[in-house]
CSV table of C-alpha atoms in Angstrom, one decimal:
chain,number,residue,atom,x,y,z
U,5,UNK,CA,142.0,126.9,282.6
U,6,UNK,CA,142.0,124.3,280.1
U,7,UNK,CA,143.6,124.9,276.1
U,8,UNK,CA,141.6,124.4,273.6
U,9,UNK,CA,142.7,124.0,270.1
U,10,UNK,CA,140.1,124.3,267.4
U,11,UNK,CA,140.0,123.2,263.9
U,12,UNK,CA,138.4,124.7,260.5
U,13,UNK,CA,138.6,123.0,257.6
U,14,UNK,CA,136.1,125.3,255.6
U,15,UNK,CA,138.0,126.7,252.6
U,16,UNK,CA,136.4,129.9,252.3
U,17,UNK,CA,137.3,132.9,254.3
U,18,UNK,CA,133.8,133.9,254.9
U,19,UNK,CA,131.9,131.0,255.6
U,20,UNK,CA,128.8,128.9,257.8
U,21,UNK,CA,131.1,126.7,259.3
U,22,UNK,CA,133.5,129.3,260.1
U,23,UNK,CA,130.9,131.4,262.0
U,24,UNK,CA,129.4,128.3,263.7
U,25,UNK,CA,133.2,127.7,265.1
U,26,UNK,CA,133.1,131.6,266.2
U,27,UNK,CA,130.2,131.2,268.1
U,28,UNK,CA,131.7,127.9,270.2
U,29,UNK,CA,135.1,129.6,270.4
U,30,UNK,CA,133.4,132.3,272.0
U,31,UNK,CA,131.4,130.3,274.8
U,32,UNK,CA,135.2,128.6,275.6
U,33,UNK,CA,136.8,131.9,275.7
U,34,UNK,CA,133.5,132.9,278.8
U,35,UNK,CA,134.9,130.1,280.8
U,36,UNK,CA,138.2,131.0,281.1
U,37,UNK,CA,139.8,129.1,278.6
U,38,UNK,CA,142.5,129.3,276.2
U,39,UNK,CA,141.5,128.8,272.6
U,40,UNK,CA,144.4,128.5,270.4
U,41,UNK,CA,143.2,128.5,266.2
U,42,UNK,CA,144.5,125.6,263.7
U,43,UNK,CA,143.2,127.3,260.4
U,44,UNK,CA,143.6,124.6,257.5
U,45,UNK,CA,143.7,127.1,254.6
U,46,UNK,CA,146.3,128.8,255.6
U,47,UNK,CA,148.8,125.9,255.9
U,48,UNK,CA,150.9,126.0,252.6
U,49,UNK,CA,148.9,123.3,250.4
U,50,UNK,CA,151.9,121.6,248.8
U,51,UNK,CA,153.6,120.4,251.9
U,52,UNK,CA,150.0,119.7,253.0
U,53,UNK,CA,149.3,117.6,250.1
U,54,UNK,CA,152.8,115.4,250.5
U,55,UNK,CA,152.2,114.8,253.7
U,56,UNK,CA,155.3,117.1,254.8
U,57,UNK,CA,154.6,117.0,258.4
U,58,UNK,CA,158.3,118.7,258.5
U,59,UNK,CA,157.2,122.1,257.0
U,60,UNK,CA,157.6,124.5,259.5
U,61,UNK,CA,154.1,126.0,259.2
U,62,UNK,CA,152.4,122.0,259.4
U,63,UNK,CA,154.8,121.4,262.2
U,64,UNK,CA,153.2,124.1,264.4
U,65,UNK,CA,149.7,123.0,264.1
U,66,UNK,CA,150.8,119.6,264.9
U,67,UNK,CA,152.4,121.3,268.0
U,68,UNK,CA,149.5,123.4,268.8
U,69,UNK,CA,146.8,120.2,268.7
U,70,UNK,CA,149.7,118.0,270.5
U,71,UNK,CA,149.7,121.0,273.5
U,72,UNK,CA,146.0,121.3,273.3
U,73,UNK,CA,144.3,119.8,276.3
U,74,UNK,CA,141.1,119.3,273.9
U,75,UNK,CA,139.8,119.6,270.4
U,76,UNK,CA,137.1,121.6,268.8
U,77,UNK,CA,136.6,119.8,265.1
U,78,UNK,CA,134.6,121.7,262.8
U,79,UNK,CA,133.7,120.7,259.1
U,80,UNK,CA,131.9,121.7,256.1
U,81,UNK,CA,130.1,119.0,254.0
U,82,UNK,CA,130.6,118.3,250.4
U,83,UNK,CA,129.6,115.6,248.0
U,84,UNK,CA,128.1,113.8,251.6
U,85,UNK,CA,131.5,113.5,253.2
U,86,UNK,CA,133.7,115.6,255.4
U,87,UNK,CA,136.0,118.2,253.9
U,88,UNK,CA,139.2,117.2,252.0
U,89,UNK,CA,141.6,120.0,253.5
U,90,UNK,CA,140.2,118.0,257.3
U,91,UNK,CA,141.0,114.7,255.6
U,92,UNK,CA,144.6,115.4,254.5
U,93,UNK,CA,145.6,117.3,257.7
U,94,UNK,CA,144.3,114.1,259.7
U,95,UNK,CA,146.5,111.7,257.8
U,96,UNK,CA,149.4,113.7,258.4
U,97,UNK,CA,149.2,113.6,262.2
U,98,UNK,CA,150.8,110.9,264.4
U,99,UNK,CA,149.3,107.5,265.1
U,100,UNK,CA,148.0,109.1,268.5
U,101,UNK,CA,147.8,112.8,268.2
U,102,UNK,CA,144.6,112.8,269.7
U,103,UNK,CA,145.2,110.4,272.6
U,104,UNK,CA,143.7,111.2,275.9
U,105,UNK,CA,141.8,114.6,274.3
U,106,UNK,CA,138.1,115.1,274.4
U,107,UNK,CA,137.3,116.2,271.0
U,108,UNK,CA,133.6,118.1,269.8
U,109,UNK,CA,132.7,117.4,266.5
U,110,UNK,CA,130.7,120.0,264.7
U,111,UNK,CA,129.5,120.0,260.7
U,112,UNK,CA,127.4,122.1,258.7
U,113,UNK,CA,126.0,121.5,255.3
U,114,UNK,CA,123.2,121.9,253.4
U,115,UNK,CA,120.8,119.2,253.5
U,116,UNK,CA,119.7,117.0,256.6
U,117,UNK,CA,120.7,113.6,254.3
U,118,UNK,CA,124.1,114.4,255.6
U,119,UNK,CA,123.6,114.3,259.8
U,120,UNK,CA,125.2,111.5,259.8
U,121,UNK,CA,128.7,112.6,258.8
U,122,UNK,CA,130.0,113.2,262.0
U,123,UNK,CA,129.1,109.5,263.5
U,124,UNK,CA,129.7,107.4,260.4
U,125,UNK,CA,132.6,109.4,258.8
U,126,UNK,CA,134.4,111.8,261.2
U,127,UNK,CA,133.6,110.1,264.3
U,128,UNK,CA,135.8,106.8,263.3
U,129,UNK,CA,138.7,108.3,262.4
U,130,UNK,CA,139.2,110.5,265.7
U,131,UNK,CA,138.8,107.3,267.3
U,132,UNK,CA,141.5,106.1,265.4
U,133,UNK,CA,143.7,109.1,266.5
U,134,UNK,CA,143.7,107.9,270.1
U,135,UNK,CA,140.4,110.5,271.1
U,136,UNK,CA,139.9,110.2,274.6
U,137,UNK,CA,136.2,111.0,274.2
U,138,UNK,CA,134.0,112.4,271.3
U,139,UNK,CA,131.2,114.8,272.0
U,140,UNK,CA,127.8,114.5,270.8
U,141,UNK,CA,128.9,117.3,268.4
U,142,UNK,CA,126.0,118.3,265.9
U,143,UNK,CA,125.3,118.9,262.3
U,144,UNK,CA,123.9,122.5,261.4
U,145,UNK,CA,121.9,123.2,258.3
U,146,UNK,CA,123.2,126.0,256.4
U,147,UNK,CA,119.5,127.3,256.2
U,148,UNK,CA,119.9,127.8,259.9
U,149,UNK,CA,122.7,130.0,259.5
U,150,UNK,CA,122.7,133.7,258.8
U,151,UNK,CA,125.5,135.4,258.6
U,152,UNK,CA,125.7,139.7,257.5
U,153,UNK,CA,128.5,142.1,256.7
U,154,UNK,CA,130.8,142.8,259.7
U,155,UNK,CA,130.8,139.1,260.7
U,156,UNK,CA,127.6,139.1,262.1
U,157,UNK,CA,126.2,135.6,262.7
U,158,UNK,CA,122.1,134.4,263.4
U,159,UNK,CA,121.2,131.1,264.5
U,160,UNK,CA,117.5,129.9,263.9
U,161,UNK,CA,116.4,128.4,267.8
U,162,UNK,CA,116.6,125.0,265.9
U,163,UNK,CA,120.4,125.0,266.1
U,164,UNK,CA,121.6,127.9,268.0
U,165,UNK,CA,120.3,125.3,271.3
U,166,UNK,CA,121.4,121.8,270.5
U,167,UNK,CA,124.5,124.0,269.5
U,168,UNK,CA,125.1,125.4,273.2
U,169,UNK,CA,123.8,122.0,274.9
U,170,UNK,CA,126.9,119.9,273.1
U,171,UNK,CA,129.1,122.8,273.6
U,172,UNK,CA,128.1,122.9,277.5
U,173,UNK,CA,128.4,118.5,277.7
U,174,UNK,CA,131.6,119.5,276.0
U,175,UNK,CA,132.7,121.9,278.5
U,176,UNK,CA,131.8,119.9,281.1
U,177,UNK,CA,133.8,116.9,280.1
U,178,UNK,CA,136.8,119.2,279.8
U,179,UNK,CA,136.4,121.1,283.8
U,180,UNK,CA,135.2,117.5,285.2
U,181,UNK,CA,131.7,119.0,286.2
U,182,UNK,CA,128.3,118.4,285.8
U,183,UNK,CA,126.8,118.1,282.9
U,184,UNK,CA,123.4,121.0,283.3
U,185,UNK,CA,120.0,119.5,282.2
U,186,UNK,CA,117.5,121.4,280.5
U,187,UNK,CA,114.3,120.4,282.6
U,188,UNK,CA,111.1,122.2,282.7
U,189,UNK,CA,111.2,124.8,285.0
U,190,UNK,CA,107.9,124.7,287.5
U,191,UNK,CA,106.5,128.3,288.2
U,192,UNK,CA,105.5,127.5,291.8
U,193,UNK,CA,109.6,126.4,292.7
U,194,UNK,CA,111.0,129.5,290.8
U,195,UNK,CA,112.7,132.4,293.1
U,196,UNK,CA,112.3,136.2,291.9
U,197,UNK,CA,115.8,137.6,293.4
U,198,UNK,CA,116.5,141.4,293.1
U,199,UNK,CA,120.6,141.9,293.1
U,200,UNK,CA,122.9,144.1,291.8
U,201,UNK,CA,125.0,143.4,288.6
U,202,UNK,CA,127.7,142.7,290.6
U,203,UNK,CA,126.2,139.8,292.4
U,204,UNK,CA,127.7,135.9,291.6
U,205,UNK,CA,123.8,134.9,290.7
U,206,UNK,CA,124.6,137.7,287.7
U,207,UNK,CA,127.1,136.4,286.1
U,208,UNK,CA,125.7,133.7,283.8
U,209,UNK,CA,122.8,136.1,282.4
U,210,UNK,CA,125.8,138.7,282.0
U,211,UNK,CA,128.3,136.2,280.5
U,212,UNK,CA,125.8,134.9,278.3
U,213,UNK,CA,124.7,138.5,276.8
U,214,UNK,CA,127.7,139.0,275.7
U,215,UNK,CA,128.5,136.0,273.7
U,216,UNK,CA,125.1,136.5,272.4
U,217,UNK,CA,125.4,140.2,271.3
U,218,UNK,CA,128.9,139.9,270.2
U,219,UNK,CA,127.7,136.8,267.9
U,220,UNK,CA,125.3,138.6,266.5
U,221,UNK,CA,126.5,141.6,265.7
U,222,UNK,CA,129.9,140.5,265.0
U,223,UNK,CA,132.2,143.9,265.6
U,224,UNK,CA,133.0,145.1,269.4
U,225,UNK,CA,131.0,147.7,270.9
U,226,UNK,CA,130.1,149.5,274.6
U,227,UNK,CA,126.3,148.0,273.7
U,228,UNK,CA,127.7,144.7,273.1
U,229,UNK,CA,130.4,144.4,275.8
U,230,UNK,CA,127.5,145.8,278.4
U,231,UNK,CA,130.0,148.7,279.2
U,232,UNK,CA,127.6,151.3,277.7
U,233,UNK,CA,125.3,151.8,281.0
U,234,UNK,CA,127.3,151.6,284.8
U,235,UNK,CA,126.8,148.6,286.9
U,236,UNK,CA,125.2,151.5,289.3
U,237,UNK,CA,121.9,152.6,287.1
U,238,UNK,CA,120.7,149.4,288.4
U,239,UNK,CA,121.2,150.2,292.2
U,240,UNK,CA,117.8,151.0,293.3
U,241,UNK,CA,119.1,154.1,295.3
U,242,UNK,CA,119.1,155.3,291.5
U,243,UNK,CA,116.5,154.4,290.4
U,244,UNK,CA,116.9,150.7,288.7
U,245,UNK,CA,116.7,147.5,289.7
U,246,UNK,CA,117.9,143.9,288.9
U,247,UNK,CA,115.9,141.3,288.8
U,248,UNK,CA,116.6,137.6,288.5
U,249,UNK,CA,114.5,134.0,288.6
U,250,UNK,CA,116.5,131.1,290.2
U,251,UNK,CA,115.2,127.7,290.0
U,252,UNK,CA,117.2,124.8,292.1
U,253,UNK,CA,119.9,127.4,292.7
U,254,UNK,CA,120.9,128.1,288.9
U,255,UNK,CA,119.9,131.8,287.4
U,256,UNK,CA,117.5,130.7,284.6
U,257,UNK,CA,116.6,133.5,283.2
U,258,UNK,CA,116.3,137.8,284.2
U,259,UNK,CA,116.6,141.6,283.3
U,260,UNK,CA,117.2,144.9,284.8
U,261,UNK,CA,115.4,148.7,285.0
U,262,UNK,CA,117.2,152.0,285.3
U,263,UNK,CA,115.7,155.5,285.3
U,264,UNK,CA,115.3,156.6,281.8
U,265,UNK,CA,113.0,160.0,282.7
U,266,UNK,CA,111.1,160.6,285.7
U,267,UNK,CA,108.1,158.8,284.7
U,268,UNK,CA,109.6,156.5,282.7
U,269,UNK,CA,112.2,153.0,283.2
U,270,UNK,CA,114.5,152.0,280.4
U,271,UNK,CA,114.5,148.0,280.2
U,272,UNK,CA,117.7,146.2,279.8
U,273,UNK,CA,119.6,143.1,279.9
U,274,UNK,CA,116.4,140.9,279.3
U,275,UNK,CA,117.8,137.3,279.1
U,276,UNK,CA,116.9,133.3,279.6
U,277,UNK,CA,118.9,130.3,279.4
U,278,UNK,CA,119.2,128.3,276.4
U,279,UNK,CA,118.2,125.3,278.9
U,280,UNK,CA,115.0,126.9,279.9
U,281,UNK,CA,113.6,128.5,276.7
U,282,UNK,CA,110.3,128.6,275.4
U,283,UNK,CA,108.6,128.3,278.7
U,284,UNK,CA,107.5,131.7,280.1
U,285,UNK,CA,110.4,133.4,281.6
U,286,UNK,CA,110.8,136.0,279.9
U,287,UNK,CA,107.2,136.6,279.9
U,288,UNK,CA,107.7,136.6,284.0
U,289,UNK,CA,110.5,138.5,283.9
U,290,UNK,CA,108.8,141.5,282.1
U,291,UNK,CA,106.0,141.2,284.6
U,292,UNK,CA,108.7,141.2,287.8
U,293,UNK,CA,109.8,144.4,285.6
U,294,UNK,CA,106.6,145.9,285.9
U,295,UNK,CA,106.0,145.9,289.7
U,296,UNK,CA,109.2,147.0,290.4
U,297,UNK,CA,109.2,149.7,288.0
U,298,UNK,CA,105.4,150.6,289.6
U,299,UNK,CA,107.6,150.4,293.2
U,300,UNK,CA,109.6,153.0,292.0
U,301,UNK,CA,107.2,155.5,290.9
U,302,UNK,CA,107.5,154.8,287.0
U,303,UNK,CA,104.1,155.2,284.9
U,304,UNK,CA,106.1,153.9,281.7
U,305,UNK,CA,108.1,151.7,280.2
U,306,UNK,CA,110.5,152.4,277.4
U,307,UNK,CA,113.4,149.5,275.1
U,308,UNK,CA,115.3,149.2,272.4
U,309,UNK,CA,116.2,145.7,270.9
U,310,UNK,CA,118.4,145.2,268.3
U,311,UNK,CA,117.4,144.3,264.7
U,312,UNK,CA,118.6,141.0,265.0
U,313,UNK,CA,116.9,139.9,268.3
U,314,UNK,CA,113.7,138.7,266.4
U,315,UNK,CA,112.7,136.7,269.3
U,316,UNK,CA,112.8,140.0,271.8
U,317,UNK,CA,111.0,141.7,269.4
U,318,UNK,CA,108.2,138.8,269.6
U,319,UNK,CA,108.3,138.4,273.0
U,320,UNK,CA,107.8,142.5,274.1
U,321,UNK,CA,105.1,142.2,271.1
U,322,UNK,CA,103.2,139.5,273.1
U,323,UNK,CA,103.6,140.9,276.3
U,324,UNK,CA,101.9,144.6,275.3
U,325,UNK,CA,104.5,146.8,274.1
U,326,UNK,CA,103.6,149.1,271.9
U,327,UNK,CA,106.4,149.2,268.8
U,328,UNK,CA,107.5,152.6,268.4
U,329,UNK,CA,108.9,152.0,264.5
U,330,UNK,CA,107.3,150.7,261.3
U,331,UNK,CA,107.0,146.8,261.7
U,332,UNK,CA,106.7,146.3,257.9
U,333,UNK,CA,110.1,148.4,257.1
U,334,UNK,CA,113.7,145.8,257.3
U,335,UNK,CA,114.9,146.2,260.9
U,336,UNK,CA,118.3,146.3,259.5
U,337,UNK,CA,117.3,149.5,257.4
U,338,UNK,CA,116.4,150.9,261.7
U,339,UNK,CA,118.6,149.9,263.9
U,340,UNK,CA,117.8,149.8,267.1
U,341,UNK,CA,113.7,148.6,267.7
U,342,UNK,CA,112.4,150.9,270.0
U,343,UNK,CA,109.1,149.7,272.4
U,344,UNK,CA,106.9,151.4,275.0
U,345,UNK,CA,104.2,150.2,277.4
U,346,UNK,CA,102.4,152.1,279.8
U,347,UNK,CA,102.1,150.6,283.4
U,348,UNK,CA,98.4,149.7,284.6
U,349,UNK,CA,97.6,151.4,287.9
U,350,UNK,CA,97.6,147.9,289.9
U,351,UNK,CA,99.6,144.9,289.3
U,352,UNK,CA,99.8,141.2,290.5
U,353,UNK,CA,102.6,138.8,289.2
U,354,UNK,CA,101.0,135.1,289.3
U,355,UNK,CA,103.2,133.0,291.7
């Protein structure tokens, strides 16, 4: 387990960059590591502004990034430049503060004419600071980020995957492992697995879910921390099943059934890899559902998504669910989205 010490610079309590950083900190925290927060707007701004690296509140965030083992740099952009509060904190640290630490660089702003703050601007001066390496990092448009009371956060897919791929390369640097590429997935090498929650292949689609729900629906709940329905509902002596697709021995994408009514099977923990989006998956997955759900006597299928899941909502849409709501009301004004599908009599799954 590594320690991770992460930077904001944003001067706003509520803002983008803020929430972007809450989405990375929590995909560190689901591999095991330690995060430990340097929040720049909090340090008194006097001694900040002199340079007193000897106030006691400055002195601890120089001791926190100096017992860090990396560095998670975040930044809001204003007049095309990084943020002053990042600036002064950075000239305040030793020569080499930095030395020997892989750092991730991350930036949001509100016009694409700045992407190249983090290369041109941030980049050099971490360099400077003895950086042992520098991420990719990535720049996120502020119309890409949605955030709603509670500390909910929505990324658009435009930066919520370059987001987790130079958090991952990040991640990778700091366990020594191997970076994961996001290839295209061929149908005819995929494996359709059926395992219990409990199973190892289960614990990146579980892992996953919950940085996801908890992201997007900001405050702590059963539903969110996948404690509201037991591991057991999808044992298939009750009823359910799990059901997963492996392709060259990774879990790439997958979702479960339990008993819902004797006729019926509730579907839950539908989910696909950031790496392996956007090519079918969860189409297949859905369709795996369905002939296990015929295997176990079901007629029907029955969800809920949440309102903030549009993507769900388009993908059970496009695979013949039948919305069971008004799809012209807000689905914040619902809640939960519910959908049902009645099972055909026969079904094939296309290898």
């Amino acid at each position: 387990m590594a320690t991770i010490a992460t930077i904001s610079s944003s001067p706003s309590d509520v803002s983008r960059t803020d929430a972007v950083l809450s989405y990375v900190t929590k995909r560190l925290l689901s591999h095991g590591h330690r995060v430990t927060p340097i929040v720049l707007r909090d340090l008194p701004a006097s001694p900040l502004l002199r340079g007193q690296a000897d106030d006691p509140a400055i002195a601890r965030a120089v001791e926190t990034l100096a017992a860090a083992d990396a560095v998670v740099v975040t930044t809001p952009v204003y007049k095309a430049a990084y943020a002053g509060l990042l600036k002064v904190f950075l000239d305040l640290l030793p020569q080499y503060a930095l030395r020997g630490k892989p750092v991730l660089p991350l930036a949001t702003g509100g016009s694409p004419a700045h992407v190249l703050v983090i290369d041109y601007a941030l980049r050099p001066v971490l360099t400077s600071l003895g950086a042992g390496s520098i991420g990719q990092g990535w720049f996120v448009l502020s119309s890409h980020i949605r955030l709603y009371d509670g500390g909910g956060l929505l990324l658009d897919p435009e930066a919520s995957v370059p987001l987790y791929q130079v958090t991952e390369a990040f991640l990778s640097t700091v366990e020594g492992s191997q970076v994961a590429e996001s290839l295209p997935v061929q149908p005819s090498a995929l494996e359709v697995v059926r395992a219990r929650p409990e199973d190892p292949e289960a614990a990146p689609l579980l892992a996953d879910l919950v940085v996801e729900y908890s992201t997007r629906y900001g405050r702590s709940n059963d539903q969110i921390l996948l404690t509201e329905v037991p591991p057991s509902d999808f044992h298939a002596e009750h009823g359910g099943s799990f059901v997963l697709l492996r392709h060259d021995g990774q879990t790439v994408a997958g979702g479960a059934i339990r008993r819902y009514d004797d006729q019926t099977a509730e579907v839950k923990r539908m989910w696909t890899s950031h790496l392996h989006r956007r090519q079918g998956l969860g189409r297949r997955v859905l369709a795996e559902l369905e002939v296990v759900a015929r295997d176990l006597g079901y007629r029907r299928l029955y969800l809920t998504t949440g309102p903030r899941q549009p993507e769900a909502s388009a993908l059970y849409l496009a695979a013949g669910f039948e919305p069971q709501f008004d799809v012209d009301a807000d689905p914040e004004s619902i809640g939960p989205l519910p959908f049902s599908k009645n099972l055909p009599v026969s079904l094939q799954v296309a290898s």
